[in-house]
Short mmCIF file of C-alpha atoms and ligand atoms in Angstrom, two decimals:
data_model
loop_
_atom_site.label_atom_id
_atom_site.label_comp_id
_atom_site.label_asym_id
_atom_site.label_seq_id
_atom_site.Cartn_x
_atom_site.Cartn_y
_atom_site.Cartn_z
CA MET Y 1 10.54 -12.03 -21.09
CA THR Y 2 11.07 -15.67 -21.40
CA GLU Y 3 7.68 -16.70 -22.34
CA THR Y 4 4.01 -15.82 -23.37
CA ALA Y 5 1.08 -18.02 -22.64
CA GLY Y 6 -2.22 -17.07 -23.80
CA GLU Y 7 -3.66 -14.22 -22.21
CA THR Y 8 -0.57 -13.54 -20.30
CA VAL Y 9 3.72 -12.62 -20.61
CA ARG Y 10 5.88 -13.82 -17.68
CA LEU Y 11 8.77 -12.24 -17.07
CA SER Y 12 11.37 -12.39 -14.74
CA LEU Y 13 11.44 -9.92 -11.56
CA ASP Y 14 14.85 -8.49 -13.05
CA ALA Y 15 13.04 -7.63 -16.55
CA LEU Y 16 9.56 -6.18 -14.58
CA ARG Y 17 11.68 -4.36 -12.25
CA ALA Y 18 13.72 -2.25 -15.50
CA LEU Y 19 10.62 -2.30 -17.30
CA ALA Y 20 8.95 -0.10 -14.16
CA VAL Y 21 12.10 1.69 -14.51
CA GLN Y 22 12.02 2.10 -17.88
CA VAL Y 23 8.33 3.84 -17.57
CA LEU Y 24 9.07 6.08 -14.73
CA GLU Y 25 12.66 7.69 -16.25
CA ARG Y 26 10.71 7.93 -19.32
CA HIS Y 27 8.30 9.92 -18.01
CA GLY Y 28 10.20 12.10 -15.79
CA CYS Y 29 11.86 10.55 -12.63
CA SER Y 30 15.28 10.48 -11.69
CA ALA Y 31 16.97 7.64 -11.19
CA ALA Y 32 16.67 7.20 -7.19
CA MET Y 33 12.71 7.70 -7.93
CA ALA Y 34 11.79 5.09 -10.87
CA GLY Y 35 14.02 2.89 -9.04
CA ALA Y 36 12.58 3.45 -5.41
CA VAL Y 37 9.09 2.79 -6.97
CA ALA Y 38 9.84 0.10 -9.33
CA ASP Y 39 11.09 -1.98 -6.12
CA ASN Y 40 7.86 -1.45 -4.32
CA MET Y 41 5.71 -2.39 -7.44
CA THR Y 42 7.90 -5.20 -8.65
CA ALA Y 43 7.55 -6.68 -4.54
CA ALA Y 44 4.08 -6.41 -5.41
CA GLU Y 45 4.13 -8.74 -8.08
CA ARG Y 46 6.43 -11.33 -6.68
CA ASP Y 47 3.47 -11.31 -4.06
CA GLY Y 48 0.96 -11.65 -5.76
CA ALA Y 49 -0.38 -8.34 -4.67
CA ALA Y 50 -1.51 -6.93 -8.27
CA SER Y 51 -3.59 -4.10 -6.82
CA HIS Y 52 -0.49 -2.15 -5.62
CA GLY Y 53 1.74 -3.79 -8.62
CA VAL Y 54 2.55 -2.69 -12.05
CA PHE Y 55 -1.25 -2.17 -13.05
CA ARG Y 56 -0.44 1.23 -11.05
CA LEU Y 57 1.68 2.39 -13.57
CA LYS Y 58 -0.13 4.15 -15.67
CA GLY Y 59 -1.45 6.09 -12.83
CA HIS Y 60 2.05 7.15 -11.78
CA VAL Y 61 2.51 8.66 -15.32
CA ASP Y 62 -0.80 10.41 -15.09
CA LEU Y 63 0.35 11.87 -11.75
CA LEU Y 64 3.21 12.83 -13.06
CA LYS Y 65 2.24 14.43 -16.57
CA GLY Y 66 -0.17 16.40 -14.68
CA GLY Y 67 2.44 17.78 -11.95
CA VAL Y 68 0.96 16.87 -9.16
CA VAL Y 69 4.13 14.65 -8.58
CA ASN Y 70 7.70 15.89 -8.87
CA GLY Y 71 9.58 12.93 -10.09
CA ARG Y 72 12.70 14.38 -9.16
CA ALA Y 73 12.12 15.22 -5.48
CA GLU Y 74 14.45 14.57 -3.17
CA PRO Y 75 13.23 13.85 0.37
CA VAL Y 76 14.93 15.93 3.44
CA LEU Y 77 15.03 14.48 6.69
CA SER Y 78 14.71 16.18 10.35
CA ARG Y 79 14.40 15.20 13.99
CA PRO Y 80 11.70 17.08 15.73
CA ALA Y 81 11.70 14.96 19.08
CA PRO Y 82 14.49 12.39 19.66
CA GLY Y 83 11.37 9.81 19.03
CA ALA Y 84 10.15 11.82 16.02
CA VAL Y 85 11.79 11.17 12.34
CA ARG Y 86 10.15 13.05 9.68
CA VAL Y 87 10.87 13.42 6.21
CA ASP Y 88 9.49 15.68 4.03
CA ALA Y 89 9.09 14.48 0.49
CA GLY Y 90 8.78 17.16 -1.58
CA LEU Y 91 5.65 16.09 -3.09
CA GLY Y 92 7.91 13.02 -4.98
CA PHE Y 93 6.53 9.07 -4.35
CA ALA Y 94 6.39 7.86 -1.01
CA PRO Y 95 8.88 4.76 -1.70
CA LEU Y 96 12.26 6.96 -1.95
CA ALA Y 97 11.30 8.94 1.24
CA LEU Y 98 10.62 5.05 3.04
CA ALA Y 99 14.14 4.72 1.68
CA LEU Y 100 15.77 7.70 3.68
CA GLY Y 101 13.57 7.55 7.03
CA LEU Y 102 12.45 3.53 7.72
CA PRO Y 103 16.29 3.15 8.75
CA ALA Y 104 16.50 6.76 10.78
CA LEU Y 105 13.21 5.20 12.38
CA ALA Y 106 14.98 1.57 13.38
CA GLU Y 107 17.81 3.41 15.27
CA ALA Y 108 15.00 5.83 16.89
CA ALA Y 109 13.21 3.14 18.57
CA ARG Y 110 15.92 1.25 19.24
CA GLU Y 111 17.39 3.94 21.62
CA GLN Y 112 13.70 5.07 22.50
CA GLY Y 113 11.57 2.13 22.73
CA VAL Y 114 9.12 3.74 20.68
CA ALA Y 115 9.20 6.14 17.79
CA ALA Y 116 7.11 7.19 15.07
CA LEU Y 117 8.39 8.26 11.61
CA THR Y 118 5.58 11.25 9.44
CA LEU Y 119 6.41 11.17 6.00
CA THR Y 120 5.05 14.84 4.33
CA ARG Y 121 4.29 16.22 1.08
CA THR Y 122 4.29 12.28 -0.14
CA VAL Y 123 1.69 10.68 -2.88
CA HIS Y 124 1.37 6.96 -1.53
CA PHE Y 125 0.17 5.07 -4.30
CA ALA Y 126 1.53 1.38 -3.00
CA ALA Y 127 0.47 -0.82 -0.23
CA LEU Y 128 2.27 -0.96 3.30
CA TRP Y 129 3.10 -4.34 3.95
CA PRO Y 130 6.74 -3.20 2.56
CA GLU Y 131 7.62 -0.69 4.89
CA VAL Y 132 5.91 -2.43 7.93
CA GLU Y 133 7.40 -5.90 6.61
CA ALA Y 134 11.07 -4.27 6.72
CA LEU Y 135 11.08 -2.88 10.66
CA ALA Y 136 9.47 -6.59 11.34
CA ASP Y 137 12.82 -8.31 9.90
CA GLN Y 138 14.81 -6.29 12.07
CA GLY Y 139 12.75 -7.36 15.33
CA LEU Y 140 10.57 -4.55 15.57
CA VAL Y 141 7.06 -4.39 15.93
CA ALA Y 142 5.43 -2.04 13.40
CA LEU Y 143 2.39 -0.12 12.26
CA ALA Y 144 1.69 1.97 9.42
CA PHE Y 145 -1.30 4.19 8.11
CA THR Y 146 -1.89 6.80 5.00
CA SER Y 147 -5.14 8.45 3.40
CA SER Y 148 -5.92 9.16 -0.04
CA PRO Y 149 -8.83 10.87 -1.84
CA PRO Y 150 -12.51 10.53 -0.25
CA ASN Y 151 -14.33 7.70 -1.61
CA VAL Y 152 -15.19 5.78 1.50
CA VAL Y 153 -19.09 6.92 3.11
CA PRO Y 154 -19.70 7.72 6.74
CA ALA Y 155 -22.13 4.85 8.12
CA GLY Y 156 -25.23 5.86 7.07
CA GLY Y 157 -24.39 8.53 4.68
CA ARG Y 158 -23.93 8.44 1.42
CA VAL Y 159 -20.80 11.73 0.89
CA PRO Y 160 -18.09 10.26 0.63
CA VAL Y 161 -15.23 12.02 3.46
CA PHE Y 162 -12.61 9.04 4.17
CA GLY Y 163 -10.13 7.34 1.59
CA THR Y 164 -9.48 4.11 1.70
CA ASN Y 165 -7.59 4.77 4.45
CA PRO Y 166 -5.10 1.46 4.65
CA MET Y 167 -3.64 0.23 8.20
CA ALA Y 168 -0.52 -2.24 8.35
CA PHE Y 169 1.06 -3.90 10.99
CA ALA Y 170 4.17 -6.38 11.23
CA TRP Y 171 5.26 -8.40 14.62
CA PRO Y 172 8.71 -9.97 13.93
CA ARG Y 173 8.87 -14.15 14.89
CA PRO Y 174 11.95 -15.86 16.26
CA ASP Y 175 12.07 -18.27 13.81
CA GLY Y 176 10.88 -17.02 10.13
CA PRO Y 177 9.21 -14.29 8.10
CA PRO Y 178 7.40 -12.03 10.45
CA LEU Y 179 3.49 -12.21 11.16
CA VAL Y 180 2.01 -9.15 8.26
CA TRP Y 181 -1.32 -7.56 7.75
CA ASP Y 182 -2.45 -4.86 6.08
CA GLN Y 183 -5.82 -3.85 4.63
CA ALA Y 184 -7.80 -1.04 3.74
CA SER Y 185 -10.59 0.47 6.04
CA ALA Y 186 -13.01 0.09 3.11
CA ALA Y 187 -14.25 -3.10 2.88
CA MET Y 188 -12.08 -3.11 -0.67
CA ALA Y 189 -9.14 -1.12 -1.72
CA ARG Y 190 -10.28 1.33 -4.70
CA GLY Y 191 -7.33 -0.55 -6.70
CA GLU Y 192 -9.12 -4.42 -6.16
CA ILE Y 193 -12.21 -2.71 -7.19
CA MET Y 194 -10.58 -1.09 -10.76
CA LEU Y 195 -9.11 -4.86 -10.99
CA HIS Y 196 -13.05 -5.91 -10.48
CA ALA Y 197 -14.31 -3.43 -13.32
CA ARG Y 198 -11.22 -4.07 -15.67
CA ASP Y 199 -11.62 -7.86 -15.45
CA GLY Y 200 -15.75 -7.87 -15.72
CA HIS Y 201 -16.12 -9.50 -12.03
CA THR Y 202 -18.98 -8.43 -9.70
CA LEU Y 203 -18.52 -7.46 -6.61
CA PRO Y 204 -19.11 -8.60 -3.11
CA GLU Y 205 -22.28 -7.40 -0.94
CA GLY Y 206 -21.10 -4.75 1.10
CA ALA Y 207 -18.69 -3.37 -1.25
CA GLY Y 208 -20.38 0.35 -2.07
CA ILE Y 209 -23.15 1.68 -3.50
CA ASP Y 210 -24.54 3.36 -6.74
CA ALA Y 211 -24.70 7.43 -7.50
CA GLU Y 212 -28.40 7.16 -5.80
CA GLY Y 213 -26.89 5.12 -2.92
CA ARG Y 214 -28.07 2.44 -3.26
CA PRO Y 215 -26.31 -1.34 -2.67
CA THR Y 216 -24.34 -2.37 -5.81
CA THR Y 217 -21.89 -5.03 -6.73
CA ASP Y 218 -21.34 -3.32 -10.31
CA PRO Y 219 -17.60 -1.93 -9.89
CA LYS Y 220 -18.11 0.22 -12.60
CA ALA Y 221 -21.46 1.90 -10.34
CA VAL Y 222 -19.04 2.48 -7.12
CA LEU Y 223 -16.12 3.76 -9.10
CA ASP Y 224 -18.39 6.36 -11.88
CA GLY Y 225 -20.11 8.55 -9.45
CA GLY Y 226 -21.05 6.28 -6.60
CA ALA Y 227 -19.31 5.65 -3.31
CA GLN Y 228 -16.82 2.72 -1.30
CA LEU Y 229 -17.68 1.51 2.35
CA ALA Y 230 -16.34 0.98 4.94
CA PHE Y 231 -14.93 -2.81 6.46
CA GLY Y 232 -17.77 -4.21 8.91
CA GLY Y 233 -20.16 -1.16 9.47
CA TYR Y 234 -19.86 1.46 11.57
CA LYS Y 235 -16.70 0.14 13.00
CA GLY Y 236 -14.59 -0.02 10.08
CA ALA Y 237 -16.16 3.94 9.12
CA LEU Y 238 -14.28 4.50 12.85
CA VAL Y 239 -11.15 3.00 12.04
CA ALA Y 240 -10.88 4.96 8.87
CA LEU Y 241 -11.99 8.39 10.68
CA MET Y 242 -8.95 6.68 12.97
CA VAL Y 243 -6.58 6.59 10.36
CA ASP Y 244 -7.53 9.74 8.55
CA LEU Y 245 -6.36 11.54 11.86
CA LEU Y 246 -3.59 9.78 12.25
CA ALA Y 247 -2.18 10.06 8.49
CA GLY Y 248 -2.67 13.65 8.70
CA PRO Y 249 -4.04 16.29 11.18
CA LEU Y 250 -1.61 14.85 13.71
CA PHE Y 251 1.17 15.90 11.81
CA GLY Y 252 0.05 18.97 10.13
CA GLU Y 253 -0.49 17.30 6.92
CA VAL Y 254 -4.22 16.77 4.85
CA THR Y 255 -7.22 14.68 5.87
CA SER Y 256 -8.85 12.84 3.15
CA LEU Y 257 -11.09 15.60 2.34
CA GLU Y 258 -8.95 17.85 3.01
CA CYS Y 259 -6.94 15.66 -0.08
CA GLY Y 260 -9.92 15.55 -2.28
CA ALA Y 261 -10.45 19.20 -2.65
CA ALA Y 262 -7.07 19.18 -4.27
CA ALA Y 263 -7.58 16.12 -6.49
CA THR Y 264 -7.58 16.91 -10.15
CA MET Y 265 -6.86 13.46 -11.17
CA GLY Y 266 -7.38 9.78 -10.53
CA GLY Y 267 -4.75 9.02 -8.43
CA PRO Y 268 -4.12 10.01 -5.03
CA GLN Y 269 -2.78 13.90 -4.14
CA PRO Y 270 0.18 14.45 -1.93
CA GLY Y 271 -0.51 13.89 2.21
CA GLY Y 272 1.08 12.14 5.01
CA GLU Y 273 1.68 8.78 6.14
CA LEU Y 274 2.36 7.73 9.56
CA ILE Y 275 4.87 4.61 10.56
CA LEU Y 276 5.65 3.96 14.07
CA ALA Y 277 8.31 1.24 15.32
CA LEU Y 278 8.08 -0.71 19.18
CA ASP Y 279 11.03 -2.47 19.78
CA PRO Y 280 9.85 -5.45 21.91
CA VAL Y 281 13.44 -5.94 23.76
CA ARG Y 282 13.36 -2.43 25.16
CA LEU Y 283 9.60 -3.07 26.15
CA GLY Y 284 10.23 -6.01 27.92
CA GLY Y 285 8.38 -8.05 25.28
CA ARG Y 286 8.58 -11.65 25.27
CA SER Y 287 7.83 -14.06 22.56
CA ASP Y 288 6.34 -16.94 23.71
CA GLY Y 289 3.03 -15.87 24.27
CA ALA Y 290 2.46 -14.87 20.30
CA GLU Y 291 4.22 -17.70 18.84
CA ALA Y 292 1.13 -19.83 20.98
CA LEU Y 293 -1.26 -17.28 19.80
CA LEU Y 294 0.09 -17.99 16.31
CA ALA Y 295 0.41 -21.46 16.16
CA ALA Y 296 -3.57 -21.73 17.91
CA ILE Y 297 -4.66 -19.79 14.57
CA ALA Y 298 -2.42 -21.74 11.94
CA GLY Y 299 -3.18 -24.83 12.83
CA GLN Y 300 -7.06 -24.99 12.84
CA GLU Y 301 -8.49 -26.23 9.72
CA GLY Y 302 -9.65 -23.36 7.68
CA ALA Y 303 -7.76 -20.61 9.36
CA ARG Y 304 -4.60 -18.96 8.36
CA LEU Y 305 -2.51 -16.37 9.54
CA PRO Y 306 -2.11 -13.10 7.05
CA GLY Y 307 0.80 -12.98 5.02
CA GLN Y 308 1.13 -16.57 4.48
CA ARG Y 309 -0.64 -16.00 0.85
CA ARG Y 310 2.27 -13.22 0.03
CA PHE Y 311 4.91 -15.23 0.95
CA ALA Y 312 3.62 -18.47 -0.86
CA ASN Y 313 3.56 -16.20 -3.72
CA ARG Y 314 6.95 -14.72 -3.81
CA ALA Y 315 8.59 -18.48 -3.24
CA ARG Y 316 7.18 -19.67 -6.36
CA SER Y 317 7.63 -16.12 -8.46
CA LEU Y 318 11.31 -15.63 -7.09
CA ALA Y 319 11.64 -19.24 -8.49
CA GLU Y 320 9.52 -18.54 -11.83
CA GLY Y 321 8.97 -15.04 -12.58
CA VAL Y 322 5.85 -13.80 -12.55
CA ASP Y 323 2.49 -13.80 -15.26
CA LEU Y 324 1.13 -10.22 -16.39
CA PRO Y 325 -2.07 -10.11 -18.35
CA SER Y 326 -0.99 -9.35 -22.08
CA VAL Y 327 -2.91 -6.34 -22.10
CA LEU Y 328 -1.18 -4.49 -19.16
CA HIS Y 329 2.51 -5.74 -20.68
CA ALA Y 330 1.25 -3.86 -24.19
CA GLU Y 331 0.18 -1.27 -21.90
CA ILE Y 332 3.59 -0.60 -20.10
CA GLU Y 333 5.54 -0.98 -23.20
CA ALA Y 334 3.42 2.24 -24.70
CA LEU Y 335 4.18 3.41 -22.03
CA ALA Y 336 7.89 2.69 -22.07
CA ALA Y 337 7.94 3.78 -25.06
CA GLY Y 338 6.49 7.28 -24.83
P1 LIG C 401 -7.00 -7.81 1.64
O1 LIG C 401 -8.28 -7.71 1.88
O2 LIG C 401 -7.09 -8.11 0.48
O3 LIG C 401 -5.85 -8.46 2.74
C1 LIG C 401 -5.78 -7.66 3.48
C2 LIG C 401 -5.02 -8.32 4.97
O4 LIG C 401 -6.12 -9.83 5.39
C3 LIG C 401 -3.87 -9.16 3.68
O5 LIG C 401 -3.05 -8.87 4.94
C4 LIG C 401 -4.24 -10.26 3.44
O6 LIG C 401 -3.08 -11.23 3.88
C5 LIG C 401 -5.38 -11.23 4.83
N1 LIG C 401 -6.19 -11.61 5.02
C6 LIG C 401 -6.63 -11.49 3.22
N2 LIG C 401 -7.45 -13.45 3.97
C7 LIG C 401 -7.33 -13.62 5.20
C8 LIG C 401 -7.79 -14.91 5.94
N3 LIG C 401 -8.54 -15.76 5.34
N4 LIG C 401 -7.53 -15.19 7.48
C9 LIG C 401 -6.12 -14.10 7.55
N5 LIG C 401 -5.83 -13.35 6.80
C10 LIG C 401 -6.80 -12.59 5.63
O7 LIG C 401 -6.39 -6.22 1.32
P2 LIG C 401 -6.98 -4.59 0.81
O8 LIG C 401 -8.21 -4.97 -0.36
O9 LIG C 401 -8.04 -4.11 2.36
O10 LIG C 401 -6.05 -3.99 0.52
C11 LIG C 401 -5.23 -4.18 -0.56
C12 LIG C 401 -3.61 -3.50 -0.72
O11 LIG C 401 -4.07 -2.32 -1.18
C13 LIG C 401 -3.04 -3.04 0.78
O12 LIG C 401 -1.52 -3.75 0.78
C14 LIG C 401 -3.03 -1.88 0.80
O13 LIG C 401 -2.28 -1.20 1.76
C15 LIG C 401 -3.32 -1.25 -0.19
N6 LIG C 401 -4.43 0.43 -0.19
C16 LIG C 401 -3.47 1.11 -0.37
C17 LIG C 401 -3.96 2.51 -0.50
C18 LIG C 401 -2.88 3.73 -0.25
O14 LIG C 401 -3.51 5.02 -0.16
N7 LIG C 401 -1.67 3.70 -0.05
C19 LIG C 401 -5.25 2.53 -0.21
C20 LIG C 401 -5.99 1.52 0.17
C21 LIG C 401 -5.48 0.26 0.23
P3 LIG C 401 -2.63 -12.14 2.33
O15 LIG C 401 -1.66 -10.56 1.96
O16 LIG C 401 -1.61 -13.13 2.97
O17 LIG C 401 -3.48 -12.57 1.81
O1 LIG C 402 -6.20 1.23 -3.91
O2 LIG C 402 -7.84 2.22 -2.58
C1 LIG C 402 -6.54 2.32 -3.55
C2 LIG C 402 -5.68 2.99 -3.24
C3 LIG C 402 -5.59 4.41 -2.90
C4 LIG C 402 -4.72 5.27 -3.08
C5 LIG C 402 -3.19 3.46 -3.33
N1 LIG C 402 -4.41 2.76 -3.27
#
């Protein structure tokens, strides 16, 4: 820690990571699991992606204490087909399974042109951009999909069937960082709604309904008996359906609905993740048209490319560290103590 200012505490990224490792090891994670999860959370804080930063440590500890997650799991890799890599995460958090699976996926994509990595028996409690960005940094196009306990209703319905079901996409660029987007297929990630509730903010219209099925902007009404809405009406609900099928039944894993049937706690339950990697070199790609398209977006007044906000935050955090709300910092210190 370098300084305390008002309601926030400033930490270097190294200090933040060390604190996260301490919490995770204190609550039963191996050094490898704690390190992989702490790297992921620290990257989220570094990039200003607070909904999946260290605010989620409490949820991780709850899952460890509840026996939902095995903090000492050792992921196991197999190759069911030349273009398919499978990692059984052994009921561990996803970042460690990804650390094992992503290099094999990249190698398979370079060999085959297209390859898939499936994670099974994993708890994905994180953002998805780290996995696709890592692949695009190696020149590959990447997509990722996962599901989570059912909190999102189908279009016109009142009973949640989908998770917030995120998907992420990354596209390598010749000069500079890749294009990356990562979004829930719910109008908002549940983590964002939790942060709105914590901070006393109202939600934008269209994010959720209350327990009676009425539209609401009260985050607590959505979280306590209400439900979330997909983005963009029925079209977003159909994307949520696609993500559910791709991230589970495609390779023998659970749907959000099945995940919910086993749910005993607030956090995600064990399930699957699908990551696709495509090699533009093997597929005959060209970057000039893509670069012209991206320039036509970035060059417009009022428009921007996805990922720009995170990359700007990253540059600042690397130089200055990150500011955590003091209340959150105190909660994490308490978790580290026991
Ligand atoms: P946001 O709506 O905050 O952002 C979605 C994407 O849109 C980002 O890539 C963002 O880029 C981009 N973006 C935002 N504004 C603009 C704009 N004006 N022009 C162009 N691009 C823009 O994300 P969500 O709330 O939907 O999701 C937040 C996180 O939650 C994600 O990382 C997701 O993976 C995670 N999540 C994880 C789940 C899980 O089961 N593990 C479930 C659901 C969500 P930028 O970052 O640069 O702003
Ligand atoms: O923010 O919606 C979310 C979420 C679900 C599982 C992990 N994050």
